[in-house]
mmCIF file of C-alpha atoms and ligand atoms in Angstrom:
data_model
loop_
_atom_site.group_PDB
_atom_site.id
_atom_site.type_symbol
_atom_site.label_atom_id
_atom_site.label_comp_id
_atom_site.label_asym_id
_atom_site.label_seq_id
_atom_site.Cartn_x
_atom_site.Cartn_y
_atom_site.Cartn_z
ATOM 1 C CA MET N 97 23.552 7.133 -20.310
ATOM 2 C CA LEU N 98 22.771 10.439 -18.635
ATOM 3 C CA SER N 99 26.295 10.663 -17.260
ATOM 4 C CA ARG N 100 27.610 10.136 -20.785
ATOM 5 C CA ALA N 101 25.243 12.765 -22.162
ATOM 6 C CA GLU N 102 26.366 15.145 -19.426
ATOM 7 C CA ARG N 103 30.027 14.690 -20.375
ATOM 8 C CA GLN N 104 29.235 15.307 -24.025
ATOM 9 C CA ALA N 105 27.432 18.563 -23.339
ATOM 10 C CA PRO N 106 29.711 21.611 -23.461
ATOM 11 C CA ALA N 107 31.270 22.393 -20.074
ATOM 12 C CA GLY N 108 29.407 25.113 -18.209
ATOM 13 C CA SER N 109 26.422 24.950 -20.584
ATOM 14 C CA ALA N 110 22.803 25.049 -19.481
ATOM 15 C CA LEU N 111 22.338 21.680 -21.200
ATOM 16 C CA ARG N 112 24.966 20.101 -18.945
ATOM 17 C CA THR N 113 23.230 21.450 -15.843
ATOM 18 C CA ASP N 114 19.861 20.176 -17.073
ATOM 19 C CA VAL N 115 21.159 16.711 -17.870
ATOM 20 C CA ARG N 116 22.774 16.515 -14.425
ATOM 21 C CA GLU N 117 19.520 17.532 -12.791
ATOM 22 C CA VAL N 118 17.558 14.895 -14.746
ATOM 23 C CA ALA N 119 20.104 12.270 -13.688
ATOM 24 C CA GLU N 120 19.626 13.260 -10.051
ATOM 25 C CA ILE N 121 15.843 13.110 -10.376
ATOM 26 C CA ALA N 122 16.073 9.649 -11.959
ATOM 27 C CA GLN N 123 18.300 8.490 -9.080
ATOM 28 C CA ARG N 124 15.899 9.832 -6.458
ATOM 29 C CA MET N 125 12.960 8.133 -8.184
ATOM 30 C CA LEU N 126 14.834 4.821 -8.153
ATOM 31 C CA GLU N 127 15.464 5.186 -4.442
ATOM 32 C CA GLN N 128 11.822 6.004 -3.796
ATOM 33 C CA VAL N 129 10.638 3.006 -5.803
ATOM 34 C CA ARG N 130 12.995 0.757 -3.831
ATOM 35 C CA SER N 131 11.699 2.070 -0.530
ATOM 36 C CA LEU N 132 8.101 1.727 -1.727
ATOM 37 C CA ALA N 133 8.760 -1.845 -2.818
ATOM 38 C CA GLN N 134 10.025 -2.593 0.693
ATOM 39 C CA THR N 135 6.847 -1.167 2.220
ATOM 40 C CA LEU N 136 4.688 -3.185 -0.138
ATOM 41 C CA HIS N 137 6.578 -6.409 0.389
ATOM 42 C CA PRO N 138 5.200 -8.188 3.434
ATOM 43 C CA SER N 139 8.546 -9.581 4.702
ATOM 44 C CA ILE N 140 7.796 -7.714 7.947
ATOM 45 C CA LEU N 141 5.047 -10.330 8.538
ATOM 46 C CA GLU N 142 7.614 -12.967 9.359
ATOM 47 C CA ALA N 143 9.313 -10.696 11.855
ATOM 48 C CA VAL N 144 6.386 -9.235 13.785
ATOM 49 C CA GLY N 145 3.326 -11.269 12.735
ATOM 50 C CA LEU N 146 0.060 -10.020 11.272
ATOM 51 C CA GLU N 147 -0.973 -7.871 14.228
ATOM 52 C CA GLY N 148 2.347 -6.030 14.368
ATOM 53 C CA THR N 149 2.371 -5.619 10.592
ATOM 54 C CA ILE N 150 -1.117 -4.109 10.560
ATOM 55 C CA GLU N 151 -0.226 -1.657 13.333
ATOM 56 C CA TRP N 152 2.984 -0.640 11.567
ATOM 57 C CA TYR N 153 1.234 -0.340 8.199
ATOM 58 C CA LEU N 154 -1.678 1.701 9.536
ATOM 59 C CA SER N 155 0.623 4.242 11.126
ATOM 60 C CA SER N 156 2.634 4.669 7.920
ATOM 61 C CA ALA N 157 -0.512 4.698 5.714
ATOM 62 C CA GLN N 158 -2.082 7.393 7.893
ATOM 63 C CA ARG N 159 0.985 9.567 7.495
ATOM 64 C CA GLN N 160 1.144 8.994 3.747
ATOM 65 C CA THR N 161 -2.525 9.377 2.879
ATOM 66 C CA GLY N 162 -3.742 11.735 5.602
ATOM 67 C CA ILE N 163 -6.589 9.340 6.340
ATOM 68 C CA ALA N 164 -7.339 8.847 10.023
ATOM 69 C CA VAL N 165 -7.834 5.166 10.685
ATOM 70 C CA ALA N 166 -9.572 3.835 13.780
ATOM 71 C CA TYR N 167 -8.295 0.328 14.391
ATOM 72 C CA ASP N 168 -10.126 -2.218 16.491
ATOM 73 C CA ARG N 169 -8.884 -5.695 17.214
ATOM 74 C CA THR N 170 -11.067 -8.315 18.863
ATOM 75 C CA GLY N 171 -10.841 -12.015 19.479
ATOM 76 C CA LEU N 172 -8.014 -14.146 20.795
ATOM 77 C CA PRO N 173 -4.319 -13.753 20.048
ATOM 78 C CA VAL N 174 -4.372 -16.621 17.555
ATOM 79 C CA PRO N 175 -1.166 -16.914 15.501
ATOM 80 C CA VAL N 176 -1.877 -16.390 11.806
ATOM 81 C CA ASP N 177 -0.064 -18.359 9.125
ATOM 82 C CA VAL N 178 2.287 -16.187 7.004
ATOM 83 C CA THR N 179 0.517 -17.083 3.748
ATOM 84 C CA VAL N 180 -2.867 -16.137 5.169
ATOM 85 C CA GLY N 181 -1.332 -13.056 6.760
ATOM 86 C CA THR N 182 0.097 -11.941 3.425
ATOM 87 C CA HIS N 183 -3.340 -12.084 1.803
ATOM 88 C CA VAL N 184 -4.944 -10.218 4.691
ATOM 89 C CA TYR N 185 -2.211 -7.573 4.552
ATOM 90 C CA ARG N 186 -2.622 -7.137 0.782
ATOM 91 C CA ILE N 187 -6.407 -6.847 1.099
ATOM 92 C CA LEU N 188 -5.994 -4.180 3.785
ATOM 93 C CA GLN N 189 -3.527 -2.225 1.623
ATOM 94 C CA GLU N 190 -5.795 -2.306 -1.420
ATOM 95 C CA ALA N 191 -8.920 -1.387 0.551
ATOM 96 C CA LEU N 192 -7.235 1.606 2.188
ATOM 97 C CA LYS N 193 -5.732 2.652 -1.123
ATOM 98 C CA ASN N 194 -9.272 2.614 -2.493
ATOM 99 C CA VAL N 195 -10.477 4.798 0.375
ATOM 100 C CA ALA N 196 -7.700 7.278 -0.405
ATOM 101 C CA ARG N 197 -8.428 7.234 -4.138
ATOM 102 C CA HIS N 198 -12.185 6.903 -4.408
ATOM 103 C CA ALA N 199 -14.004 7.626 -1.166
ATOM 104 C CA ALA N 200 -13.383 11.392 -0.927
ATOM 105 C CA SER N 201 -13.182 10.935 2.821
ATOM 106 C CA THR N 202 -10.393 11.279 5.346
ATOM 107 C CA GLN N 203 -11.610 8.706 7.829
ATOM 108 C CA ALA N 204 -11.668 4.933 7.843
ATOM 109 C CA TRP N 205 -12.368 2.142 10.281
ATOM 110 C CA VAL N 206 -10.477 -1.128 10.307
ATOM 111 C CA ARG N 207 -11.624 -4.062 12.385
ATOM 112 C CA LEU N 208 -9.878 -7.373 12.754
ATOM 113 C CA THR N 209 -11.438 -10.338 14.502
ATOM 114 C CA VAL N 210 -9.486 -13.531 14.844
ATOM 115 C CA THR N 211 -10.878 -16.724 16.329
ATOM 116 C CA PRO N 212 -9.644 -20.291 15.886
ATOM 117 C CA ALA N 213 -12.474 -20.741 13.362
ATOM 118 C CA GLU N 214 -12.240 -17.604 11.254
ATOM 119 C CA LEU N 215 -10.515 -14.344 10.505
ATOM 120 C CA VAL N 216 -12.690 -11.331 9.682
ATOM 121 C CA LEU N 217 -11.219 -8.108 8.336
ATOM 122 C CA GLU N 218 -13.553 -5.145 7.840
ATOM 123 C CA ILE N 219 -12.642 -1.848 6.225
ATOM 124 C CA GLU N 220 -15.256 0.861 6.361
ATOM 125 C CA ASP N 221 -15.508 4.432 5.151
ATOM 126 C CA HIS N 222 -18.347 6.945 5.152
ATOM 127 C CA GLY N 223 -17.376 8.561 1.881
ATOM 128 C CA ALA N 224 -18.807 8.603 -1.620
ATOM 129 C CA GLY N 225 -20.034 5.006 -1.505
ATOM 130 C CA MET N 226 -19.516 2.280 -4.051
ATOM 131 C CA PRO N 227 -20.807 2.837 -7.590
ATOM 132 C CA ALA N 228 -23.560 0.473 -8.762
ATOM 133 C CA ALA N 229 -21.172 -1.293 -11.124
ATOM 134 C CA THR N 230 -17.486 -1.731 -10.457
ATOM 135 C CA GLN N 231 -16.768 -4.185 -13.238
ATOM 136 C CA GLY N 232 -14.057 -3.227 -15.666
ATOM 137 C CA ARG N 233 -12.858 -0.334 -13.518
ATOM 138 C CA GLY N 234 -9.807 -1.914 -11.976
ATOM 139 C CA LEU N 235 -8.278 -5.045 -10.535
ATOM 140 C CA GLY N 236 -8.287 -4.227 -6.829
ATOM 141 C CA LEU N 237 -11.681 -5.687 -5.898
ATOM 142 C CA VAL N 238 -11.173 -8.684 -8.174
ATOM 143 C CA THR N 239 -7.850 -9.433 -6.516
ATOM 144 C CA MET N 240 -9.344 -9.006 -3.042
ATOM 145 C CA ARG N 241 -11.966 -11.617 -3.868
ATOM 146 C CA GLU N 242 -9.306 -13.987 -5.165
ATOM 147 C CA ARG N 243 -7.267 -13.615 -1.977
ATOM 148 C CA ARG N 244 -10.263 -14.400 0.224
ATOM 149 C CA ARG N 245 -10.351 -18.041 -0.838
HETATM 150 N N1 ATP B 412 -13.846 2.999 -0.799
HETATM 151 C C1 ATP B 412 -14.449 3.268 -1.964
HETATM 152 N N2 ATP B 412 -15.321 4.296 -2.083
HETATM 153 C C2 ATP B 412 -15.949 4.574 -3.255
HETATM 154 N N3 ATP B 412 -15.766 3.867 -4.392
HETATM 155 C C3 ATP B 412 -14.897 2.836 -4.342
HETATM 156 C C4 ATP B 412 -14.205 2.478 -3.149
HETATM 157 N N4 ATP B 412 -13.433 1.389 -3.423
HETATM 158 C C5 ATP B 412 -13.630 1.118 -4.703
HETATM 159 N N5 ATP B 412 -14.502 1.962 -5.285
HETATM 160 C C6 ATP B 412 -14.995 1.937 -6.669
HETATM 161 O O1 ATP B 412 -14.845 0.638 -7.182
HETATM 162 C C7 ATP B 412 -14.064 0.660 -8.364
HETATM 163 C C8 ATP B 412 -13.247 -0.596 -8.465
HETATM 164 O O2 ATP B 412 -12.242 -0.623 -7.456
HETATM 165 P P1 ATP B 412 -10.900 -1.413 -7.762
HETATM 166 O O3 ATP B 412 -10.034 -1.343 -6.541
HETATM 167 O O4 ATP B 412 -11.255 -2.766 -8.259
HETATM 168 O O5 ATP B 412 -10.249 -0.611 -8.966
HETATM 169 P P2 ATP B 412 -9.435 0.764 -8.970
HETATM 170 O O6 ATP B 412 -9.120 1.177 -7.570
HETATM 171 O O7 ATP B 412 -10.188 1.743 -9.802
HETATM 172 O O8 ATP B 412 -8.082 0.374 -9.758
HETATM 173 P P3 ATP B 412 -6.907 -0.576 -9.229
HETATM 174 O O9 ATP B 412 -7.275 -1.069 -7.859
HETATM 175 O O10 ATP B 412 -6.814 -1.674 -10.216
HETATM 176 O O11 ATP B 412 -5.686 0.293 -9.205
HETATM 177 C C9 ATP B 412 -13.236 1.924 -8.278
HETATM 178 O O12 ATP B 412 -12.854 2.402 -9.543
HETATM 179 C C10 ATP B 412 -14.210 2.879 -7.580
HETATM 180 O O13 ATP B 412 -15.114 3.428 -8.512
HETATM 181 MG MG1 MG B 413 -8.215 -0.162 -6.234
#
């Protein structure tokens, strides 16, 4: 549509230049959304497992958000099922997104403990702290709870 509009605008006009520029911006946005969708999709889990995915994600999240994350991994190298791994990965993403959006802090701690009996993921920040009531504010915490089951 923008290409059509561009052709209809008089040649050499400011309108034509503007329409072209808007078309280029729209194209760049599409490309960014595609690349973001790839980051958010956990297909990498199948390739490198949960541990590798977390390490890769933390390094890219640190670059993107400017939050310094200290990562600590304890327990045995137990393989984690892809379905479980996907939930863990999504919980980590949401929790760190919350640190970036709400904590007013540039530091976070992530700890993962895996044993044959349980998997514990902790995300900690020393920022603003949680408000007394979080109900009705968003879906992140609700979704995290749902994924825990
Ligand atoms: N790390 C944090 N530090 C301080 N407050 C937080 C933190 N994480 C969450 N909160 C508070 O809890 C509320 C609920 O978080 P939740 O993730 O459910 O929703 P949201 O981040 O506001 O929106 P959404 O996740 O749906 O995009 C937030 O609005 C914020 O007030
Ligand atoms: Mg959130």
